[in-house]
Coordinates of N, CA and C in Angstrom, one line a residue:
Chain A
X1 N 43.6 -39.8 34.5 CA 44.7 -40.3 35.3 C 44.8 -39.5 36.5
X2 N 45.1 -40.2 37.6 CA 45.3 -39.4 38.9 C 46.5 -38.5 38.8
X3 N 46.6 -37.3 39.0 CA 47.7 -36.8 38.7 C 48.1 -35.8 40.5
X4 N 49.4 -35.8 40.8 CA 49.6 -35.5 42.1 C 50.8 -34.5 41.6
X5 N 50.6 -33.3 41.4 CA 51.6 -32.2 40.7 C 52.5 -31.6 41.7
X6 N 54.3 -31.6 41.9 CA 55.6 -31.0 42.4 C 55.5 -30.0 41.7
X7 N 55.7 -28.8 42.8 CA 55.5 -27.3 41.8 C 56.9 -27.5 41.3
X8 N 58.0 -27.8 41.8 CA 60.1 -27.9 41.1 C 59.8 -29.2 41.1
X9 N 60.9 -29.7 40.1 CA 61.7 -30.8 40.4 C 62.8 -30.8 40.6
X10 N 63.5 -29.1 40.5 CA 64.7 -29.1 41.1 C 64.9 -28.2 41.8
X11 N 65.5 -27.7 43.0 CA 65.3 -26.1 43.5 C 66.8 -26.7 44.3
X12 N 67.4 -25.1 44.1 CA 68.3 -25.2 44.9 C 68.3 -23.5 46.1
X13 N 68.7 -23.9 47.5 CA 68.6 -22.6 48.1 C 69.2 -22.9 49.1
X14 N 69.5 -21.1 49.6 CA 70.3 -20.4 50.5 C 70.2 -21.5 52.5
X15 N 71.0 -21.6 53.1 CA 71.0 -21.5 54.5 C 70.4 -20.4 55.1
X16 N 69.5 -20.7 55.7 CA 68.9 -19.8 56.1 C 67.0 -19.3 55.2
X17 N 67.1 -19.6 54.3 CA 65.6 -19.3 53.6 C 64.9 -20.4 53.9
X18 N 63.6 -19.3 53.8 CA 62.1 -20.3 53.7 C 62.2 -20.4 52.4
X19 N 61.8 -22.1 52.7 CA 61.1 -22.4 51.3 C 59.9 -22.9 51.1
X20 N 59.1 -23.0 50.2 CA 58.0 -23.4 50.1 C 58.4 -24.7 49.2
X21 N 57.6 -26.1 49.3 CA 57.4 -26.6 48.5 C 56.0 -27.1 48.5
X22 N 55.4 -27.1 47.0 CA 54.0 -26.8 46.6 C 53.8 -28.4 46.6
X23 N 52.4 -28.6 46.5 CA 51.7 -29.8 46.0 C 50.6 -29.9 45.5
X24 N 49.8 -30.2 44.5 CA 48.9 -30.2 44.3 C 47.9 -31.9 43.6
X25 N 47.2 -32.0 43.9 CA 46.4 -33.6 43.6 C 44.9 -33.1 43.2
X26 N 44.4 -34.0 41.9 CA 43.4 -33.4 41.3 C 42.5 -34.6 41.2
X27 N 42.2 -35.5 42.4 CA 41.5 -36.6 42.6 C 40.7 -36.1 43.4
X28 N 40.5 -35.0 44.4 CA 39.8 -34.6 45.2 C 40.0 -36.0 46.3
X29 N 41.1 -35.9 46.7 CA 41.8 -36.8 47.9 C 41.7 -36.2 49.0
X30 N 40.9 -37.0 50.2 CA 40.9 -36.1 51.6 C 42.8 -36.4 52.4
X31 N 43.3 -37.1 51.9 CA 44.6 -37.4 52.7 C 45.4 -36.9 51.4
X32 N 46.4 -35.8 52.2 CA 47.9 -36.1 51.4 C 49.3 -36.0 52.8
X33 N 50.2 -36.3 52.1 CA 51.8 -36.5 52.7 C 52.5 -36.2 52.1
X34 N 53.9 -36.0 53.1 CA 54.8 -35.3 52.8 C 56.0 -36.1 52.9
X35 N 56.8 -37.0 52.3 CA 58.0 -37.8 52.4 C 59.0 -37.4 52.3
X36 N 60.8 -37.7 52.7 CA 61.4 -37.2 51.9 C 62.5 -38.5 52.2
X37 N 62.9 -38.7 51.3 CA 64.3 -39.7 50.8 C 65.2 -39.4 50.6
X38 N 66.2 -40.2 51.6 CA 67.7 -40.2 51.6 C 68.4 -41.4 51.0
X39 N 69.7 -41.0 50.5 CA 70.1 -43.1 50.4 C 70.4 -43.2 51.8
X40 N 70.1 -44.9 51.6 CA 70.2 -45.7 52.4 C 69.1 -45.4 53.8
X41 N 68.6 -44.6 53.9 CA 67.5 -44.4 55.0 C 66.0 -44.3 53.8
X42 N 65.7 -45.0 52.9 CA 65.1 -45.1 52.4 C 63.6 -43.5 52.5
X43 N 62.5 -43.7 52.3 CA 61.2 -42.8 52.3 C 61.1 -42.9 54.1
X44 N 61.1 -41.5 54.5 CA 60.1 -41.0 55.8 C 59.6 -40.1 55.8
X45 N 58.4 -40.5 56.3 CA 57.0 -39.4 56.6 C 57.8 -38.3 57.5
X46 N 57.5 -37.2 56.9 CA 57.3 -36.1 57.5 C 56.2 -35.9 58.6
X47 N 55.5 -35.0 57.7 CA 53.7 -34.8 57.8 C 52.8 -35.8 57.6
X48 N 51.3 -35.6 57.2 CA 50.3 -36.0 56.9 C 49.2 -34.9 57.2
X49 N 48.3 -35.1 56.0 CA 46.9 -34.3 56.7 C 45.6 -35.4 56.6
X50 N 44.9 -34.7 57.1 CA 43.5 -35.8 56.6 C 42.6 -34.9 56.3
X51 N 42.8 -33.5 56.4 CA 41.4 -32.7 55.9 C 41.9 -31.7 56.0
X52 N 41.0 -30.6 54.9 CA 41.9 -29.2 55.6 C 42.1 -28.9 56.7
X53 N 42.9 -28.1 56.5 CA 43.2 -27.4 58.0 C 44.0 -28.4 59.4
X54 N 43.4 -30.0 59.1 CA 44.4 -30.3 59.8 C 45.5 -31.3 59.2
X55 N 46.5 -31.6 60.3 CA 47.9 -32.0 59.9 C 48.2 -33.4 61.1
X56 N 49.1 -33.9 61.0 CA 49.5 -34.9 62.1 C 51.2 -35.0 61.3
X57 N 51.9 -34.8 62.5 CA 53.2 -35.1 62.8 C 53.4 -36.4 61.7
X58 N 54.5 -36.6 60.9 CA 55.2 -38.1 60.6 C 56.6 -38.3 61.5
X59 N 57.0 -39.5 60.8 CA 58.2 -39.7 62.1 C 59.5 -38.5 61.9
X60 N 59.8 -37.2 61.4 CA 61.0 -36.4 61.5 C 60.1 -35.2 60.7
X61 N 59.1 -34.7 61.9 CA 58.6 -33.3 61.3 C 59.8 -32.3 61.9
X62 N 60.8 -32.3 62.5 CA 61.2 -31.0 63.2 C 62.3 -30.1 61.7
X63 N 61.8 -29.3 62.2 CA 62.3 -27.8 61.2 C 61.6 -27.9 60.2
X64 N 60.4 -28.8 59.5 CA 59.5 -28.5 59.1 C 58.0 -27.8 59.5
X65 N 57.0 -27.4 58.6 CA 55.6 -27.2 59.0 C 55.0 -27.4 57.6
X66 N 53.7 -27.9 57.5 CA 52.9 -27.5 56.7 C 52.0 -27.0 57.1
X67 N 51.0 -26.6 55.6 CA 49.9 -26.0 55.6 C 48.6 -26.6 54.7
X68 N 47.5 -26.8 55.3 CA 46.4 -26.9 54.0 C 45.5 -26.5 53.6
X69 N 45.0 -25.4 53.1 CA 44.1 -24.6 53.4 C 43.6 -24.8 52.1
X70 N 43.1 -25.5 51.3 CA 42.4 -26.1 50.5 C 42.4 -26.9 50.0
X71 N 41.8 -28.1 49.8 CA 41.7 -29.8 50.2 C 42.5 -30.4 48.9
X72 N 43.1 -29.3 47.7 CA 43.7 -30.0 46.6 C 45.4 -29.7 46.9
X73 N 45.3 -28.9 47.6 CA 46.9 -28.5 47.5 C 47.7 -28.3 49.4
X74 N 48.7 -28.8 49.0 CA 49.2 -29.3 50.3 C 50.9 -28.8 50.3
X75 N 51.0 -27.8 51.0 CA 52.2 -27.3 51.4 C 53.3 -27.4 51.9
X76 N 54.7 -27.8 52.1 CA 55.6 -28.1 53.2 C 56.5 -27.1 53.1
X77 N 57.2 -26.2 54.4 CA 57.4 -24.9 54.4 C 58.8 -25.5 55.4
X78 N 59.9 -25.1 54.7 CA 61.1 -25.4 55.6 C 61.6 -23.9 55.8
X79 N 61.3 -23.5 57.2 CA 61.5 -22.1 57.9 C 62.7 -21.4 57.9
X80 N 63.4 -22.7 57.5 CA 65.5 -21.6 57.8 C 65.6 -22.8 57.2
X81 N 65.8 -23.2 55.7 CA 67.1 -24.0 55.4 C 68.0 -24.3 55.8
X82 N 68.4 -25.7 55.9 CA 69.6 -26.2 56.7 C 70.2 -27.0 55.7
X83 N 71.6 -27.3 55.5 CA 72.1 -28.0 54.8 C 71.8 -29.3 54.8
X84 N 71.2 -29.8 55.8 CA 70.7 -31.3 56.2 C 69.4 -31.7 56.1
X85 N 69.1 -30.7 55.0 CA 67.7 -30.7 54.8 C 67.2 -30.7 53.1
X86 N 68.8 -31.1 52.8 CA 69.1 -31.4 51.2 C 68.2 -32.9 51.4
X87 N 67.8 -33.0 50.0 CA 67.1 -34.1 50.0 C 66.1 -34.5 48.9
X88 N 65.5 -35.5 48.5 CA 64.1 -35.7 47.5 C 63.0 -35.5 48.5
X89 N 62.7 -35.2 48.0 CA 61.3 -34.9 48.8 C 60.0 -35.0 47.6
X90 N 58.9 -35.9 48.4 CA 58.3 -36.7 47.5 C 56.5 -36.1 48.1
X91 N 55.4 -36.2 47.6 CA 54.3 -35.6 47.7 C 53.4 -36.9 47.6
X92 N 52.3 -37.0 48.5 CA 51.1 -38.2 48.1 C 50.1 -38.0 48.1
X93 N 49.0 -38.6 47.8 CA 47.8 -38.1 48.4 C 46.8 -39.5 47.7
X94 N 46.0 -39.7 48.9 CA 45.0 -41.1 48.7 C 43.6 -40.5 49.1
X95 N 42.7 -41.3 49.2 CA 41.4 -41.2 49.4 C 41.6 -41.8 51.6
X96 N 40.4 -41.2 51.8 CA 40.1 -41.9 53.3 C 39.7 -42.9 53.3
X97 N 40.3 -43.1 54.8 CA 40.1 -45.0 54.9 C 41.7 -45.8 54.6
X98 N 41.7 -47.0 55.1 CA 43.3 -47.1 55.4 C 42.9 -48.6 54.0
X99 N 42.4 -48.6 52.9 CA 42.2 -49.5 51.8 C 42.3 -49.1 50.4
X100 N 43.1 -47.9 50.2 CA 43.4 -47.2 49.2 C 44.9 -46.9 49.0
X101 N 45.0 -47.0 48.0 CA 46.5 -47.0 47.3 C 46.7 -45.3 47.5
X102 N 48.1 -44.9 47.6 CA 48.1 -43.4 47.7 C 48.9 -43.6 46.3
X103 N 49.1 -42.6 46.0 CA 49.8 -41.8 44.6 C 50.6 -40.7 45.0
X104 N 51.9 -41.0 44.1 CA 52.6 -39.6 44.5 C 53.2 -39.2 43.7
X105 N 53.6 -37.9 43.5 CA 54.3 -36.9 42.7 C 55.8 -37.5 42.2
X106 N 56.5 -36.7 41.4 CA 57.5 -37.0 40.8 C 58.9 -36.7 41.9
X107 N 58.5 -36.0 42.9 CA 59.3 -35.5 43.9 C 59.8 -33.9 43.6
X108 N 60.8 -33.4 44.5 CA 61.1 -32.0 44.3 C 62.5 -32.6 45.1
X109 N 64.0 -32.3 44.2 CA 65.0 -32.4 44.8 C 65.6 -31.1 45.1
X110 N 66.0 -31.2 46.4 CA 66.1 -29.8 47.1 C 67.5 -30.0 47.4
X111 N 68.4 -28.8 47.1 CA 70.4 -28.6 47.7 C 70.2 -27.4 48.5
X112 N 70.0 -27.7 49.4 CA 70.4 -26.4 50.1 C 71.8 -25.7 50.2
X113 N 72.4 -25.0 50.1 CA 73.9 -24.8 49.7 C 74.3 -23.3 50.7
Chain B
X1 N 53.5 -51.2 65.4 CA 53.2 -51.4 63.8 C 54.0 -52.7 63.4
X2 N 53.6 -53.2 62.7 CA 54.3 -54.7 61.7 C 55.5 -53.7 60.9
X3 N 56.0 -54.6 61.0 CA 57.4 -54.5 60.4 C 57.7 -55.4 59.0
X4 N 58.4 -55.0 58.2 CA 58.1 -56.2 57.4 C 59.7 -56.3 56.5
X5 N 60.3 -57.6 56.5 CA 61.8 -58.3 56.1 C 61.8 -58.4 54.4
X6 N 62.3 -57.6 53.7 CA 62.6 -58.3 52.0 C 63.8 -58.3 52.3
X7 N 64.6 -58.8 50.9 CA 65.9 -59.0 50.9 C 66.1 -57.5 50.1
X8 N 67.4 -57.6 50.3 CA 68.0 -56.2 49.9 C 68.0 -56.0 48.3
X9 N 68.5 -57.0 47.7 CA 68.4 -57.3 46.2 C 68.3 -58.5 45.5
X10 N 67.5 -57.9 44.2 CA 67.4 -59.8 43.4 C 68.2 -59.4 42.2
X11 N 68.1 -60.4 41.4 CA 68.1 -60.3 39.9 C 67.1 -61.4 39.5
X12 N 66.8 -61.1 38.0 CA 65.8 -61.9 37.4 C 66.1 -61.5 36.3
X13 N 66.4 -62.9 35.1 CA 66.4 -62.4 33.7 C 65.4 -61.9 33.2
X14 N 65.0 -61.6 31.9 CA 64.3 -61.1 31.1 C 62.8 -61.5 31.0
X15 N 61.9 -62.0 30.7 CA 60.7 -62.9 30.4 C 60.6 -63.7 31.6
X16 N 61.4 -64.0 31.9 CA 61.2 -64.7 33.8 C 59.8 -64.4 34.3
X17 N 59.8 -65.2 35.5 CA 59.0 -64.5 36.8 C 60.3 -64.0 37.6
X18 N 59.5 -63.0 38.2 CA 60.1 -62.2 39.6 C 59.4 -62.7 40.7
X19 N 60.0 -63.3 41.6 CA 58.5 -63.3 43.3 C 59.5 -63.2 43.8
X20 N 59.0 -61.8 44.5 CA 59.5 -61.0 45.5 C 59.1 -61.5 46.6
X21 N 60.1 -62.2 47.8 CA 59.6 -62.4 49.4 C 59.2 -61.0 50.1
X22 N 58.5 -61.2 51.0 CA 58.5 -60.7 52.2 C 57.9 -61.2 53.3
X23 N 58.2 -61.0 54.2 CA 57.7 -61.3 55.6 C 57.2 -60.0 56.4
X24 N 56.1 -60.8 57.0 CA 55.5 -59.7 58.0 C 54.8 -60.5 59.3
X25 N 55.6 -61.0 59.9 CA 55.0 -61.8 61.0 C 54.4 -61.0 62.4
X26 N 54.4 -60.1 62.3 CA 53.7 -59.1 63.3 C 52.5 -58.9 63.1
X27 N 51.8 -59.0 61.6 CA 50.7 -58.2 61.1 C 49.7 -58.6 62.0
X28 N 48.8 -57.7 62.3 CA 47.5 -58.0 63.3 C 46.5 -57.9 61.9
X29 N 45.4 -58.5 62.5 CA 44.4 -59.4 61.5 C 43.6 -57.9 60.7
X30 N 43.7 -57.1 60.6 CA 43.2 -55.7 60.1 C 44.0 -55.5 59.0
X31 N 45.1 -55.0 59.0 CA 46.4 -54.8 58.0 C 46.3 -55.5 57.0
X32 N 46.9 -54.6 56.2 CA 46.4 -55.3 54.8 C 48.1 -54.8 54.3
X33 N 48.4 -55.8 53.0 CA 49.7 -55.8 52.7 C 49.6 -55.0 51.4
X34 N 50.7 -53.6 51.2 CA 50.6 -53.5 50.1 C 51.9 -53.5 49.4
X35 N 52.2 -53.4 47.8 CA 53.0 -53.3 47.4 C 53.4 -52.0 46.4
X36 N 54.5 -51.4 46.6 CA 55.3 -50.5 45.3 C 56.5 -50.5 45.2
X37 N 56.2 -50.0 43.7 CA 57.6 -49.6 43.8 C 58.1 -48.3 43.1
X38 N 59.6 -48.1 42.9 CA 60.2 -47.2 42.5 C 61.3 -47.3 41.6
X39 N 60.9 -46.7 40.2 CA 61.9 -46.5 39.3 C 62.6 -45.5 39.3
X40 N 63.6 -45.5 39.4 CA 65.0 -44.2 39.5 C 64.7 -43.0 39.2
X41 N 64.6 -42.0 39.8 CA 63.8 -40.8 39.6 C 62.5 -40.4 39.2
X42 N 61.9 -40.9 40.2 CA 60.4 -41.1 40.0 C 59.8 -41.5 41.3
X43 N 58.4 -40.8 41.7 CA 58.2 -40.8 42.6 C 57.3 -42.5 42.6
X44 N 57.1 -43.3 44.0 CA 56.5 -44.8 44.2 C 55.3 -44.6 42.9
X45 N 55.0 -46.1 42.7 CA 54.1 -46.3 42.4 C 53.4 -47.3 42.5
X46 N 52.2 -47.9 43.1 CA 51.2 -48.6 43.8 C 51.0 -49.8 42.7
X47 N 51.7 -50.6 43.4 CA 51.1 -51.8 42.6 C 50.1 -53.0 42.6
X48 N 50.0 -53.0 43.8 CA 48.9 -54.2 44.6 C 48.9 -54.3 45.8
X49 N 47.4 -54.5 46.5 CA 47.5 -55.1 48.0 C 46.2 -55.7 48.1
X50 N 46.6 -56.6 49.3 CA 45.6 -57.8 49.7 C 45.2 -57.6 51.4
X51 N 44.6 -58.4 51.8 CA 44.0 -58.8 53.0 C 44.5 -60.3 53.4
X52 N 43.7 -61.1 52.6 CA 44.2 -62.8 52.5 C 44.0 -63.3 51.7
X53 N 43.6 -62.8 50.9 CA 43.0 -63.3 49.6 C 44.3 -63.6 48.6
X54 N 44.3 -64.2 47.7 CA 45.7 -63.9 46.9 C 45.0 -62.8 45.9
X55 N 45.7 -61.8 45.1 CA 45.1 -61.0 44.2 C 46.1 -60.8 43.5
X56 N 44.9 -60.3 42.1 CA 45.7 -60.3 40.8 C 45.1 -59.0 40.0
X57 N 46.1 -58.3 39.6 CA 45.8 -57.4 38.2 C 46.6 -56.9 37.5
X58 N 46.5 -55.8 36.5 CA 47.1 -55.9 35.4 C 48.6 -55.9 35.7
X59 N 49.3 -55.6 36.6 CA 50.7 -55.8 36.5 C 51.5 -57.0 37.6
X60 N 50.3 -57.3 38.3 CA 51.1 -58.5 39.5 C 50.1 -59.5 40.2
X61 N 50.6 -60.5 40.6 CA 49.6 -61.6 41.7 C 50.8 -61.2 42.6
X62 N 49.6 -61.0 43.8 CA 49.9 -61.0 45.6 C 50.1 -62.0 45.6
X63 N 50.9 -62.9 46.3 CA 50.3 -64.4 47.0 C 50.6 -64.1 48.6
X64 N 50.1 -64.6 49.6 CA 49.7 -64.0 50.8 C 49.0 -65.5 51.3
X65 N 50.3 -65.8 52.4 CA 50.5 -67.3 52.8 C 49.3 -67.5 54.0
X66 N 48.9 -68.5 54.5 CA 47.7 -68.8 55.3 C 47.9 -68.0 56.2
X67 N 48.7 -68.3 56.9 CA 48.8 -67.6 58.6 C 49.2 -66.0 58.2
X68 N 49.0 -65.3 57.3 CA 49.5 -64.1 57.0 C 50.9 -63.5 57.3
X69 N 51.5 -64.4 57.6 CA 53.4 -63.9 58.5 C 54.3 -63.7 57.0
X70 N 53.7 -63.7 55.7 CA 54.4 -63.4 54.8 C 53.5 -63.6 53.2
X71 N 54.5 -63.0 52.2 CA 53.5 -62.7 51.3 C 54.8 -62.9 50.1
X72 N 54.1 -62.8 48.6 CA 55.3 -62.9 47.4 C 54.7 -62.0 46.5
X73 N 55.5 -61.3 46.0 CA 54.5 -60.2 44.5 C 55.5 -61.0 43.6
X74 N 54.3 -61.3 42.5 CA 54.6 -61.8 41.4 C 54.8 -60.8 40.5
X75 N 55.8 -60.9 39.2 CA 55.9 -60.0 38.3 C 55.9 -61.2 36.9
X76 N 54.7 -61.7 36.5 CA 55.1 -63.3 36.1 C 55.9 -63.2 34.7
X77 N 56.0 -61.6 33.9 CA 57.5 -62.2 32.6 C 58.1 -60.6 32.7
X78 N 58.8 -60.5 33.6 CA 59.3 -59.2 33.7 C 60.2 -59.1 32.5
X79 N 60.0 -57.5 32.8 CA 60.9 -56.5 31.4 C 62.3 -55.5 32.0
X80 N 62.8 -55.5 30.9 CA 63.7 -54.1 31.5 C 63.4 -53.1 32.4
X81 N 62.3 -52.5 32.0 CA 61.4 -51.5 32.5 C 61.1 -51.9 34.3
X82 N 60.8 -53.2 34.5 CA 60.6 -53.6 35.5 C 61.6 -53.6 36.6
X83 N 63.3 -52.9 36.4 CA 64.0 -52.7 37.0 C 63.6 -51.8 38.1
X84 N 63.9 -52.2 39.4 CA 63.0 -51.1 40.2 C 63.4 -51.6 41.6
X85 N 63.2 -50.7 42.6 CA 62.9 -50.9 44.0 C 61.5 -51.2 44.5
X86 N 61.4 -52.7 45.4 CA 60.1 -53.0 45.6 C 59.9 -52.7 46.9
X87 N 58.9 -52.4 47.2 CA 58.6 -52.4 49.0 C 57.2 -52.8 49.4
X88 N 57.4 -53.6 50.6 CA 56.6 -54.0 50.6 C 55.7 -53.7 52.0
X89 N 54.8 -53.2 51.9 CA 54.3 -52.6 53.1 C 53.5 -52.9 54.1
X90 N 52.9 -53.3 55.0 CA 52.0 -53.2 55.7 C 51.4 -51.5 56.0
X91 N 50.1 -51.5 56.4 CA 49.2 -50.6 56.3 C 49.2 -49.8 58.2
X92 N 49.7 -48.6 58.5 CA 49.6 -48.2 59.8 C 48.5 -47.4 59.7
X93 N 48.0 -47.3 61.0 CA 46.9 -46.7 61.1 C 47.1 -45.4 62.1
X94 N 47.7 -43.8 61.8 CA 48.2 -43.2 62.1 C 47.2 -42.2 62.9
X95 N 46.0 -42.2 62.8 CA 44.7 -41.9 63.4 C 43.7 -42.5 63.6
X96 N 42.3 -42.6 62.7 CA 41.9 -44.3 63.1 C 41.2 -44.1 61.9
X97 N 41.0 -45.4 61.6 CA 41.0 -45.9 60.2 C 39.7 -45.1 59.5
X98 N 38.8 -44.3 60.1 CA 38.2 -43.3 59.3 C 38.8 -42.2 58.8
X99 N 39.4 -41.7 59.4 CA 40.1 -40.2 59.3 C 41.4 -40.6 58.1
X100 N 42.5 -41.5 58.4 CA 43.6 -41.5 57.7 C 44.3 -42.3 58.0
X101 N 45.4 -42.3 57.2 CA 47.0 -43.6 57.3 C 48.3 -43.5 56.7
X102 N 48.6 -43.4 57.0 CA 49.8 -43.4 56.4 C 50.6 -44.4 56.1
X103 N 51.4 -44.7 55.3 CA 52.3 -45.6 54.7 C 54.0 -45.8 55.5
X104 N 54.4 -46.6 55.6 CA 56.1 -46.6 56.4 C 56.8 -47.7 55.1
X105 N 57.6 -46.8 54.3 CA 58.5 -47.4 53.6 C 59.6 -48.0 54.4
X106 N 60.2 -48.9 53.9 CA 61.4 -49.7 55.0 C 62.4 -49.2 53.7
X107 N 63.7 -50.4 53.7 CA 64.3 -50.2 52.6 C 64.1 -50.9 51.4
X108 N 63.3 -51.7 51.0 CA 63.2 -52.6 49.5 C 63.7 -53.6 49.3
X109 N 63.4 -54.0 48.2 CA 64.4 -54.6 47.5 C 64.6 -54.3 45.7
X110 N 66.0 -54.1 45.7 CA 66.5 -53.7 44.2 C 65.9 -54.9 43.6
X111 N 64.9 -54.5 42.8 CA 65.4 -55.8 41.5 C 65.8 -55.2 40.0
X112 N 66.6 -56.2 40.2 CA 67.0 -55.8 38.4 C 67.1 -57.1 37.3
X113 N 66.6 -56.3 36.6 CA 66.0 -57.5 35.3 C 66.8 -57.3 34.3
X114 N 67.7 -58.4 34.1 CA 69.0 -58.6 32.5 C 68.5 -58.6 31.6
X115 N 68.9 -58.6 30.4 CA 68.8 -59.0 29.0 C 68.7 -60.5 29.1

């Protein structure tokens, strides 16, 4: 089974801290993403990568960054916690080429407090 | 990018079919329609997508109307289980179709399935 691994499913943290949240996919997927869900504003892309090393903007990358520096695991790094940055936050990752289903993680619910 | 209209919520009894509308009257002839969804703490899960073909497998039929301006996922004797948010997607092409793509969730539709 395709498995697409959330290092938390729950994390809570300070205003002000980096956080890391992890991802990992063990399909050997050249694409993964970075979502995160609110109510009522349904799933939005953050990020995207398509290969290591690089990344592409989703529609509300700011006060985020990622990183990918090796093609199974995919990082999103929120640099100063903000309380508005509480949220699910959800992980994907598909194969290349725009005819493949992506798969995603169980999510990581983040309180920033 | 296509845009695409479901309704906000259904219901459907038990053993029923479910066919979920949507519309997507923007789609340009490339785009391909997919379908997921999402059970309550849990991250989407990929259920089907088409071209124009209608398609079928182990948990749904696509149907995907001639002029492509809309489509129906079938759930043909849904369960409890099958309580869920559907969405229904068209495919964006966020770099070009070798490199990558990304997905644009809208808001769904609740379905929920009675006893």
């Amino acid at each position: 089974d395709v498995k697409v691994t959330q290092s938390s499913r729950y994390l809570v943290k300070r205003t002000g801290e980096k956080v890391f949240l992890e991802c990992v996919q063990d399909m050997d997927h050249e694409n993964m993403f970075w979502y995160r869900q609110d109510p009522g504003l349904g799933l939005r892309l953050i990020y995207f990568s398509y290969d290591v090393k690089m990344k592409e903007k989703g529609d509300i990358p700011e006060g985020y960054s990622v990183s990918r520096e090796k093609k199974e695991r995919f990082s999103l790094i929120l640099e100063s916690a903000s309380t508005n940055q509480t949220s699910m936050y959800l992980c994907a990752s598909s194969y290349r080429g725009g005819r493949t289903e992506a798969f995603f993680g169980q999510g990581t619910r983040l309180t920033v407090v | 990018d296509a845009k695409t209209t479901q309704p906000t919520s259904m219901d459907c009894a038990e053993g029923r079919a479910a066919n979920l509308p949507c519309n997507h009257s923007t789609i340009s002839g490339n785009e391909y329609v997919y379908w997921y969804r999402q059970i309550h703490s849990q991250g989407p899960q990929y259920i089907i997508h088409g071209l124009k073909n209608n398609e079928t497998n182990e948990m749904a039929s696509l149907i995907i109307t001639e002029d492509r301006k809309s489509s129906t996922l079938i759930l043909p004797h849904a369960t409890l289980r099958d309580t869920a948010v559907y969405y229904c997607i068209v495919r964006v092409a966020r770099n070009n179709s070798n490199s990558g793509y990304a997905l644009n969730f809208g808001k769904g539709t609740s379905l929920l399935v009675t006893p």
